[in-house]
Amino acid sequence: MNKKIILLLSIFIFLLTPYIKASEKSLTLEECINFALENNSSIEVAQKQIDVTGANIKEINAGKYPRIYVLGSARKCEYQTGYMDFSLSPPNPDLTDGKQIYLNSDNFDASMAVEISQTVYDGGDIHIKLIAAQLEKENAEINMESVKEDVSYKVKLAFYSALKSKDQFRLSEENVKTGEEHLKLAKALFDAGLVPQVDMVTAEVALTKASMLFSQAQNEYNKSVNNLNTAMGRELEDTVDIYGDSSYILLHIDEKSVMERALTGRCEIRQLNLALSNQQDSVSNIEALIKPTINANAGYIVRNNNSIGRKGFYFEVGLNLPIFNVADRAELEKIRAKTAEAEKQKELLVSTVKLEVKNALLDVKSAESCIEIAEKEVELALLHLQISEGKYKQGAGTIMEVTNSQLNLMKSKTDYINAIYNYKIALATVEHVANIKLEDVRQKNDLTDK
């Protein structure tokens, strides 16, 4: 009794070991995505763009506040005149010639002032520039969202491909073990004189083919892991193990909601809408250029002793009134042409998004039907294998029937694995092209977990 308990515990621990390792070291899809988002260089570039637009907003806002300057100048002059007598000292009364010049200066002037400058009215120029800068920042933020979505989607594709290759690798390993069992059976029956030698040779050939498929599956898994490392921003030499299973959830998607969300939430459409808004603001900016601007300056200046007006306050007001500028009309026509171009681009983009979403939804339906067919094929192939093995053990069948049945079972299981992960990839593609989470647009009571 104790031996049975120990045996059962040993089997239980053996079966549980892969899951324990997966929970400790293996990476889930969410962990792979988070790692990629933290280490992808394109995300860092997008963040720098957001920082630049934020700094631009601060710079524009600074124009609303007064500016304080400290001004200073100094000069040394050497005077030259056409007079015969020139002196920096008082005139000599003994000289009767009136061609004398007296400069009460040591030919050195200096001044220093503190000035405050404030734009009183700018025709709305700062406000319009601020709106444009805020649109640029919003565009940069949308671009960041788009970059993160692209990174996440690439990781999903690489992860599901790696997981599919991993399952196919395990399936190939099981196929080799089954081929070894068939070879042992053929040898045993041959030694007993129940089957000809050709059965044993046929079993050996089937095992060789299974080993070849196993080697190919291992190679495909290694390549898929390299692709996943690249998508995550890791080195190709880094070892990584992933954890997942072949279970899936059938979602009954509200296609109308998906299409509506795509046409309003797709990053490219939102960015194009911002561009159109920016064009409209540019028209207003051109109109602001013909409005007058008023600027006021006030300060206090101190000069050296030899200068006129040694110290005092000063105040000045400046008015800028544009009268005529041909370039403004040309700029306005250019902006209107760009607006018309952007509107046409939006029409083309909307058509492209509709096509991508429609095709992605069709791929989901196709993948669903492939799963159903593949499930039935696996059941049928397994039944054929059981029948052929039973007949062969009883001497009523051939080893060729057994190996063919095993090969068909291998193919049907491979098709089943492909169908499951194609379905998961199709769902991820719908989320990507519509920029949504499918949980937000699924129909109520529509989940079927398998």
Short mmCIF file of C-alpha atoms in Angstrom, two decimals:
data_model
loop_
_atom_site.label_atom_id
_atom_site.label_comp_id
_atom_site.label_asym_id
_atom_site.label_seq_id
_atom_site.Cartn_x
_atom_site.Cartn_y
_atom_site.Cartn_z
CA MET A 1 0.00 0.00 0.00
CA ASN A 2 2.81 2.37 0.89
CA LYS A 3 4.55 1.61 -2.39
CA LYS A 4 1.42 2.55 -4.35
CA ILE A 5 1.14 5.85 -2.46
CA ILE A 6 4.80 6.65 -3.12
CA LEU A 7 4.34 5.77 -6.80
CA LEU A 8 1.26 7.98 -7.12
CA LEU A 9 3.06 10.84 -5.40
CA SER A 10 6.02 10.44 -7.72
CA ILE A 11 3.77 10.56 -10.78
CA PHE A 12 1.93 13.60 -9.37
CA ILE A 13 5.19 15.48 -8.73
CA PHE A 14 6.46 14.55 -12.21
CA LEU A 15 3.33 15.91 -13.85
CA LEU A 16 3.34 19.04 -11.69
CA THR A 17 7.01 19.89 -12.27
CA PRO A 18 6.55 21.64 -15.67
CA TYR A 19 3.88 23.93 -14.18
CA ILE A 20 6.06 24.75 -11.17
CA LYS A 21 8.94 25.65 -13.48
CA ALA A 22 6.61 27.71 -15.65
CA SER A 23 5.33 29.68 -12.69
CA GLU A 24 8.87 30.37 -11.47
CA LYS A 25 10.89 31.02 -14.63
CA SER A 26 8.66 30.98 -17.70
CA LEU A 27 7.23 34.20 -19.08
CA THR A 28 3.56 34.75 -19.81
CA LEU A 29 2.27 36.86 -22.68
CA GLU A 30 1.62 39.81 -20.38
CA GLU A 31 5.13 39.62 -18.95
CA CYS A 32 6.65 39.54 -22.43
CA ILE A 33 4.64 42.60 -23.48
CA ASN A 34 5.59 44.52 -20.32
CA PHE A 35 9.26 43.71 -20.85
CA ALA A 36 9.09 44.94 -24.45
CA LEU A 37 7.32 48.16 -23.45
CA GLU A 38 10.02 48.90 -20.88
CA ASN A 39 12.99 48.19 -23.17
CA ASN A 40 11.91 49.19 -26.67
CA SER A 41 13.94 52.12 -28.02
CA SER A 42 11.13 53.40 -30.25
CA ILE A 43 9.07 54.07 -27.13
CA GLU A 44 11.92 56.13 -25.69
CA VAL A 45 12.03 58.18 -28.92
CA ALA A 46 8.27 58.75 -28.76
CA GLN A 47 8.59 59.90 -25.14
CA LYS A 48 11.29 62.39 -26.15
CA GLN A 49 8.90 63.82 -28.74
CA ILE A 50 6.29 64.34 -26.02
CA ASP A 51 8.90 66.09 -23.85
CA VAL A 52 9.85 68.40 -26.73
CA THR A 53 6.24 69.41 -27.36
CA GLY A 54 5.75 70.03 -23.64
CA ALA A 55 8.79 72.32 -23.60
CA ASN A 56 7.41 74.15 -26.64
CA ILE A 57 4.17 74.87 -24.78
CA LYS A 58 6.13 76.31 -21.87
CA GLU A 59 8.11 78.50 -24.24
CA ILE A 60 4.94 79.89 -25.85
CA ASN A 61 3.31 80.52 -22.49
CA ALA A 62 6.37 82.53 -21.48
CA GLY A 63 5.35 85.14 -24.04
CA LYS A 64 2.39 86.11 -21.85
CA TYR A 65 4.61 87.36 -19.05
CA PRO A 66 6.79 90.50 -18.88
CA ARG A 67 10.49 90.26 -19.67
CA ILE A 68 13.15 91.96 -17.58
CA TYR A 69 16.43 93.02 -19.16
CA VAL A 70 19.65 94.51 -17.79
CA LEU A 71 21.15 96.74 -20.48
CA GLY A 72 24.58 98.37 -20.49
CA SER A 73 26.97 100.06 -22.90
CA ALA A 74 30.36 101.78 -22.85
CA ARG A 75 32.34 103.57 -25.55
CA LYS A 76 35.56 105.49 -25.95
CA CYS A 77 35.74 108.09 -28.74
CA GLU A 78 38.56 109.96 -30.48
CA TYR A 79 37.30 113.21 -32.02
CA GLN A 80 38.49 114.55 -35.35
CA THR A 81 37.35 117.95 -36.74
CA GLY A 82 38.20 120.30 -39.56
CA TYR A 83 39.00 123.15 -37.18
CA MET A 84 42.53 124.36 -36.84
CA ASP A 85 42.35 124.65 -33.08
CA PHE A 86 40.87 121.80 -31.10
CA SER A 87 41.10 121.34 -27.39
CA LEU A 88 39.37 119.39 -24.64
CA SER A 89 40.20 122.25 -22.24
CA PRO A 90 38.29 125.55 -21.87
CA PRO A 91 38.82 128.08 -24.78
CA ASN A 92 41.92 130.33 -24.64
CA PRO A 93 40.75 133.97 -24.52
CA ASP A 94 44.10 135.19 -25.87
CA LEU A 95 43.33 133.60 -29.19
CA THR A 96 41.31 135.83 -31.50
CA ASP A 97 40.52 133.08 -33.97
CA GLY A 98 36.97 131.92 -33.34
CA LYS A 99 37.57 128.47 -34.77
CA GLN A 100 37.84 126.78 -31.40
CA ILE A 101 35.84 123.79 -30.16
CA TYR A 102 35.62 122.85 -26.53
CA LEU A 103 34.25 119.46 -25.53
CA ASN A 104 33.48 119.00 -21.87
CA SER A 105 34.11 115.28 -21.98
CA ASP A 106 36.87 112.83 -21.44
CA ASN A 107 35.75 111.04 -24.63
CA PHE A 108 34.27 108.12 -22.59
CA ASP A 109 30.51 107.41 -22.27
CA ALA A 110 28.85 104.62 -20.26
CA SER A 111 25.28 103.74 -19.29
CA MET A 112 23.35 100.96 -17.55
CA ALA A 113 19.60 100.37 -17.41
CA VAL A 114 17.01 97.92 -16.12
CA GLU A 115 14.08 97.51 -18.50
CA ILE A 116 10.73 95.72 -18.34
CA SER A 117 9.03 94.80 -21.62
CA GLN A 118 5.45 93.59 -21.92
CA THR A 119 3.34 92.75 -24.96
CA VAL A 120 0.02 94.49 -24.32
CA TYR A 121 -1.87 93.13 -27.35
CA ASP A 122 -0.62 90.62 -29.92
CA GLY A 123 -3.75 90.10 -32.00
CA GLY A 124 -4.27 86.62 -30.52
CA ASP A 125 -0.97 85.31 -31.89
CA ILE A 126 0.17 83.65 -28.64
CA HIS A 127 -3.21 82.00 -28.12
CA ILE A 128 -3.19 80.54 -31.64
CA LYS A 129 0.39 79.31 -31.30
CA LEU A 130 -0.51 77.73 -27.96
CA ILE A 131 -3.41 75.83 -29.51
CA ALA A 132 -1.13 74.56 -32.29
CA ALA A 133 1.50 73.49 -29.74
CA GLN A 134 -1.11 71.65 -27.67
CA LEU A 135 -2.26 69.86 -30.82
CA GLU A 136 1.35 68.83 -31.47
CA LYS A 137 1.63 67.43 -27.97
CA GLU A 138 -1.64 65.54 -28.34
CA ASN A 139 -0.38 64.19 -31.65
CA ALA A 140 2.84 63.06 -29.96
CA GLU A 141 0.82 61.32 -27.24
CA ILE A 142 -1.27 59.52 -29.87
CA ASN A 143 1.96 58.53 -31.60
CA MET A 144 3.19 57.08 -28.31
CA GLU A 145 -0.02 55.07 -28.03
CA SER A 146 0.44 53.85 -31.59
CA VAL A 147 4.05 52.82 -30.97
CA LYS A 148 3.08 50.90 -27.83
CA GLU A 149 0.28 49.17 -29.70
CA ASP A 150 2.63 48.17 -32.52
CA VAL A 151 5.17 46.81 -30.04
CA SER A 152 2.48 44.85 -28.16
CA TYR A 153 1.08 43.41 -31.39
CA LYS A 154 4.49 42.27 -32.61
CA VAL A 155 5.15 40.59 -29.26
CA LYS A 156 1.76 38.85 -29.42
CA LEU A 157 2.49 37.49 -32.89
CA ALA A 158 5.94 36.31 -31.85
CA PHE A 159 4.66 34.85 -28.58
CA TYR A 160 1.82 32.87 -30.19
CA SER A 161 4.16 31.64 -32.94
CA ALA A 162 6.69 30.51 -30.34
CA LEU A 163 3.98 28.85 -28.28
CA LYS A 164 2.66 27.07 -31.38
CA SER A 165 6.17 25.86 -32.23
CA LYS A 166 6.62 24.70 -28.65
CA ASP A 167 3.41 22.64 -28.76
CA GLN A 168 4.38 21.18 -32.14
CA PHE A 169 7.80 20.32 -30.72
CA ARG A 170 6.15 18.42 -27.86
CA LEU A 171 3.83 16.72 -30.33
CA SER A 172 6.81 15.62 -32.44
CA GLU A 173 8.47 14.28 -29.32
CA GLU A 174 5.37 12.22 -28.53
CA ASN A 175 5.32 11.01 -32.13
CA VAL A 176 8.88 9.72 -31.80
CA LYS A 177 7.97 7.83 -28.63
CA THR A 178 4.95 6.31 -30.36
CA GLY A 179 7.15 5.30 -33.31
CA GLU A 180 9.53 3.58 -30.91
CA GLU A 181 6.63 1.65 -29.39
CA HIS A 182 5.44 0.60 -32.84
CA LEU A 183 8.95 -0.59 -33.69
CA LYS A 184 9.13 -2.62 -30.48
CA LEU A 185 5.76 -4.15 -31.28
CA ALA A 186 6.82 -5.04 -34.82
CA LYS A 187 10.05 -6.61 -33.56
CA ALA A 188 8.20 -8.62 -30.95
CA LEU A 189 5.69 -9.92 -33.47
CA PHE A 190 8.50 -10.63 -35.96
CA ASP A 191 10.47 -12.57 -33.36
CA ALA A 192 7.32 -14.53 -32.63
CA GLY A 193 6.99 -15.34 -36.33
CA LEU A 194 3.65 -13.56 -36.64
CA VAL A 195 4.65 -10.82 -39.10
CA PRO A 196 7.16 -10.60 -41.93
CA GLN A 197 10.44 -8.70 -41.67
CA VAL A 198 9.10 -5.95 -43.89
CA ASP A 199 6.87 -4.84 -41.01
CA MET A 200 9.91 -4.23 -38.85
CA VAL A 201 11.64 -2.29 -41.65
CA THR A 202 8.49 -0.24 -42.22
CA ALA A 203 8.36 0.63 -38.53
CA GLU A 204 12.02 1.66 -38.62
CA VAL A 205 11.39 3.96 -41.61
CA ALA A 206 8.39 5.51 -39.81
CA LEU A 207 10.53 6.12 -36.72
CA THR A 208 13.25 7.76 -38.85
CA LYS A 209 10.68 10.06 -40.41
CA ALA A 210 9.28 10.91 -36.97
CA SER A 211 12.82 11.74 -35.79
CA MET A 212 13.29 14.00 -38.80
CA LEU A 213 10.02 15.83 -38.04
CA PHE A 214 11.16 16.16 -34.43
CA SER A 215 14.40 17.80 -35.55
CA GLN A 216 12.51 20.20 -37.82
CA ALA A 217 10.11 21.10 -35.02
CA GLN A 218 13.00 21.80 -32.68
CA ASN A 219 14.60 24.07 -35.28
CA GLU A 220 11.33 25.98 -35.82
CA TYR A 221 10.94 26.45 -32.09
CA ASN A 222 14.47 27.85 -31.77
CA LYS A 223 13.80 30.32 -34.60
CA SER A 224 10.50 31.40 -33.06
CA VAL A 225 12.25 32.05 -29.74
CA ASN A 226 14.78 34.23 -31.59
CA ASN A 227 11.91 36.20 -33.13
CA LEU A 228 10.34 36.65 -29.70
CA ASN A 229 13.62 37.87 -28.22
CA THR A 230 13.91 40.41 -31.03
CA ALA A 231 10.35 41.64 -30.52
CA MET A 232 11.00 42.01 -26.79
CA GLY A 233 14.27 43.88 -27.31
CA ARG A 234 16.42 41.09 -25.90
CA GLU A 235 19.65 39.63 -27.24
CA LEU A 236 19.31 36.62 -29.51
CA GLU A 237 21.63 34.65 -27.24
CA ASP A 238 19.34 35.14 -24.23
CA THR A 239 17.49 32.03 -23.16
CA VAL A 240 13.78 32.45 -22.64
CA ASP A 241 11.01 30.04 -21.78
CA ILE A 242 7.37 30.93 -22.27
CA TYR A 243 4.29 29.62 -20.57
CA GLY A 244 0.85 29.23 -22.08
CA ASP A 245 -1.65 26.61 -23.12
CA SER A 246 -3.78 25.73 -26.11
CA SER A 247 -7.07 26.64 -24.45
CA TYR A 248 -9.10 29.31 -26.19
CA ILE A 249 -12.23 31.39 -25.74
CA LEU A 250 -14.75 31.76 -28.53
CA LEU A 251 -15.90 35.36 -28.68
CA HIS A 252 -19.08 36.46 -30.41
CA ILE A 253 -17.91 39.89 -31.47
CA ASP A 254 -20.21 42.82 -32.11
CA GLU A 255 -18.83 43.65 -35.55
CA LYS A 256 -20.70 46.95 -35.80
CA SER A 257 -19.17 48.17 -32.56
CA VAL A 258 -15.71 47.07 -33.71
CA MET A 259 -16.04 49.06 -36.94
CA GLU A 260 -17.33 52.16 -35.13
CA ARG A 261 -14.51 52.02 -32.60
CA ALA A 262 -11.95 51.60 -35.38
CA LEU A 263 -13.17 54.64 -37.31
CA THR A 264 -13.00 56.82 -34.21
CA GLY A 265 -10.19 55.28 -32.16
CA ARG A 266 -7.62 54.26 -34.78
CA CYS A 267 -4.47 56.28 -34.10
CA GLU A 268 -3.92 57.30 -37.72
CA ILE A 269 -7.45 58.69 -38.01
CA ARG A 270 -7.11 60.61 -34.76
CA GLN A 271 -3.80 62.08 -35.91
CA LEU A 272 -5.33 63.09 -39.25
CA ASN A 273 -8.22 64.78 -37.46
CA LEU A 274 -5.67 66.72 -35.44
CA ALA A 275 -3.90 67.74 -38.65
CA LEU A 276 -7.17 69.07 -40.06
CA SER A 277 -7.80 71.00 -36.86
CA ASN A 278 -4.29 72.40 -37.04
CA GLN A 279 -4.92 73.59 -40.60
CA GLN A 280 -8.00 75.50 -39.45
CA ASP A 281 -5.99 77.12 -36.67
CA SER A 282 -3.32 78.05 -39.22
CA VAL A 283 -5.96 80.01 -41.16
CA SER A 284 -6.78 81.92 -37.99
CA ASN A 285 -3.07 82.50 -37.47
CA ILE A 286 -2.75 84.11 -40.89
CA GLU A 287 -5.70 86.36 -40.10
CA ALA A 288 -4.00 87.37 -36.86
CA LEU A 289 -0.97 88.60 -38.78
CA ILE A 290 -2.93 91.57 -40.16
CA LYS A 291 -4.03 92.71 -36.71
CA PRO A 292 -2.06 95.42 -34.90
CA THR A 293 0.25 94.59 -32.01
CA ILE A 294 1.11 96.85 -29.08
CA ASN A 295 4.24 96.57 -26.98
CA ALA A 296 5.27 98.65 -23.92
CA ASN A 297 8.75 99.13 -22.46
CA ALA A 298 9.66 100.84 -19.18
CA GLY A 299 12.98 101.17 -17.40
CA TYR A 300 15.47 103.16 -15.35
CA ILE A 301 18.82 104.23 -16.82
CA VAL A 302 22.02 105.52 -15.23
CA ARG A 303 24.82 107.20 -17.25
CA ASN A 304 28.29 108.42 -16.38
CA ASN A 305 28.96 112.03 -15.28
CA ASN A 306 29.98 113.25 -18.72
CA SER A 307 26.74 112.15 -20.45
CA ILE A 308 23.65 114.26 -20.92
CA GLY A 309 20.76 113.09 -18.76
CA ARG A 310 22.67 111.16 -16.16
CA LYS A 311 19.76 109.14 -14.79
CA GLY A 312 16.01 108.79 -14.90
CA PHE A 313 12.95 106.69 -15.78
CA TYR A 314 11.72 106.18 -19.31
CA PHE A 315 8.57 104.68 -20.84
CA GLU A 316 7.78 103.89 -24.48
CA VAL A 317 4.90 102.31 -26.37
CA GLY A 318 5.28 100.62 -29.76
CA LEU A 319 2.53 100.02 -32.32
CA ASN A 320 2.90 97.62 -35.25
CA LEU A 321 0.14 97.87 -37.85
CA PRO A 322 0.54 95.69 -40.97
CA ILE A 323 -0.81 97.46 -44.04
CA PHE A 324 -0.13 95.19 -46.99
CA ASN A 325 1.49 91.77 -47.32
CA VAL A 326 1.14 89.68 -50.49
CA ALA A 327 2.71 86.63 -48.82
CA ASP A 328 -0.24 86.30 -46.42
CA ARG A 329 -2.71 85.58 -49.22
CA ALA A 330 -0.35 83.03 -50.78
CA GLU A 331 0.14 81.34 -47.41
CA LEU A 332 -3.62 81.21 -46.90
CA GLU A 333 -4.13 79.54 -50.28
CA LYS A 334 -1.43 76.99 -49.45
CA ILE A 335 -3.09 76.11 -46.15
CA ARG A 336 -6.47 75.64 -47.84
CA ALA A 337 -4.87 73.35 -50.41
CA LYS A 338 -3.27 71.29 -47.62
CA THR A 339 -6.63 71.08 -45.87
CA ALA A 340 -8.28 69.71 -49.01
CA GLU A 341 -5.42 67.21 -49.38
CA ALA A 342 -5.80 66.07 -45.75
CA GLU A 343 -9.53 65.55 -46.24
CA LYS A 344 -8.87 63.31 -49.24
CA GLN A 345 -6.24 61.42 -47.24
CA LYS A 346 -8.82 60.86 -44.52
CA GLU A 347 -11.26 59.39 -47.02
CA LEU A 348 -8.60 56.97 -48.25
CA LEU A 349 -7.58 56.10 -44.70
CA VAL A 350 -11.16 55.40 -43.67
CA SER A 351 -11.54 53.02 -46.63
CA THR A 352 -8.29 51.27 -45.70
CA VAL A 353 -9.30 50.88 -42.05
CA LYS A 354 -12.69 49.46 -43.04
CA LEU A 355 -10.99 46.91 -45.29
CA GLU A 356 -8.47 45.89 -42.62
CA VAL A 357 -11.15 45.48 -39.95
CA LYS A 358 -13.46 43.54 -42.28
CA ASN A 359 -10.68 41.18 -43.35
CA ALA A 360 -9.56 40.67 -39.75
CA LEU A 361 -13.11 39.76 -38.71
CA LEU A 362 -13.35 37.32 -41.62
CA ASP A 363 -10.10 35.71 -40.48
CA VAL A 364 -11.61 35.22 -37.01
CA LYS A 365 -14.64 33.43 -38.48
CA SER A 366 -12.43 31.29 -40.70
CA ALA A 367 -10.24 30.34 -37.75
CA GLU A 368 -13.29 29.39 -35.69
CA SER A 369 -14.53 27.00 -38.37
CA CYS A 370 -11.02 25.53 -38.78
CA ILE A 371 -10.90 24.72 -35.07
CA GLU A 372 -14.19 22.84 -35.24
CA ILE A 373 -13.06 20.83 -38.26
CA ALA A 374 -9.63 20.12 -36.77
CA GLU A 375 -11.20 18.82 -33.54
CA LYS A 376 -13.28 16.30 -35.47
CA GLU A 377 -10.27 15.25 -37.56
CA VAL A 378 -8.24 14.56 -34.41
CA GLU A 379 -11.04 12.42 -32.97
CA LEU A 380 -11.38 10.49 -36.23
CA ALA A 381 -7.61 9.99 -36.65
CA LEU A 382 -7.28 8.77 -33.07
CA LEU A 383 -10.08 6.27 -33.65
CA HIS A 384 -8.41 4.98 -36.83
CA LEU A 385 -5.11 4.56 -34.98
CA GLN A 386 -6.74 2.61 -32.18
CA ILE A 387 -8.49 0.35 -34.68
CA SER A 388 -5.35 -0.24 -36.76
CA GLU A 389 -3.26 -0.97 -33.65
CA GLY A 390 -5.88 -3.42 -32.38
CA LYS A 391 -6.07 -5.20 -35.72
CA TYR A 392 -2.28 -5.38 -35.98
CA LYS A 393 -1.90 -6.87 -32.52
CA GLN A 394 -4.45 -9.52 -33.47
CA GLY A 395 -2.64 -10.28 -36.71
CA ALA A 396 -5.46 -8.98 -38.89
CA GLY A 397 -3.77 -5.77 -40.02
CA THR A 398 -0.47 -4.48 -41.30
CA ILE A 399 2.16 -2.20 -39.82
CA MET A 400 1.65 0.08 -42.81
CA GLU A 401 -1.89 0.78 -41.64
CA VAL A 402 -0.58 1.56 -38.15
CA THR A 403 2.15 3.95 -39.32
CA ASN A 404 -0.20 5.69 -41.74
CA SER A 405 -2.77 6.09 -38.99
CA GLN A 406 -0.11 7.51 -36.69
CA LEU A 407 1.03 9.90 -39.42
CA ASN A 408 -2.57 11.06 -39.98
CA LEU A 409 -3.01 11.59 -36.25
CA MET A 410 0.18 13.64 -36.15
CA LYS A 411 -1.03 15.78 -39.06
CA SER A 412 -4.50 16.29 -37.57
CA LYS A 413 -3.05 17.32 -34.21
CA THR A 414 -0.70 19.72 -35.97
CA ASP A 415 -3.63 21.21 -37.87
CA TYR A 416 -5.52 21.54 -34.61
CA ILE A 417 -2.65 23.38 -32.95
CA ASN A 418 -2.32 25.67 -35.99
CA ALA A 419 -6.05 26.40 -35.95
CA ILE A 420 -6.03 27.39 -32.27
CA TYR A 421 -3.11 29.78 -32.55
CA ASN A 422 -4.34 31.17 -35.85
CA TYR A 423 -7.55 32.01 -34.01
CA LYS A 424 -5.64 33.74 -31.22
CA ILE A 425 -3.57 35.67 -33.77
CA ALA A 426 -6.75 36.64 -35.63
CA LEU A 427 -8.23 38.06 -32.41
CA ALA A 428 -5.03 39.97 -31.71
CA THR A 429 -5.13 41.36 -35.26
CA VAL A 430 -8.70 42.62 -34.78
CA GLU A 431 -7.60 44.41 -31.62
CA HIS A 432 -4.64 45.89 -33.47
CA VAL A 433 -6.42 47.17 -36.60
CA ALA A 434 -9.32 48.57 -34.55
CA ASN A 435 -7.21 49.80 -31.61
CA ILE A 436 -9.59 48.24 -29.08
CA LYS A 437 -9.89 45.49 -26.51
CA LEU A 438 -12.27 42.80 -27.66
CA GLU A 439 -13.65 42.47 -24.13
CA ASP A 440 -15.14 45.94 -24.64
CA VAL A 441 -17.13 44.99 -27.76
CA ARG A 442 -18.15 41.40 -27.15
CA GLN A 443 -21.78 40.47 -26.97
CA LYS A 444 -23.27 39.55 -23.59
CA ASN A 445 -23.22 35.89 -22.56
CA ASP A 446 -21.04 34.99 -25.51
CA LEU A 447 -18.00 33.36 -23.92
CA THR A 448 -17.20 29.70 -24.49
CA ASP A 449 -14.00 28.47 -22.87
CA LYS A 450 -12.33 25.43 -24.41
#
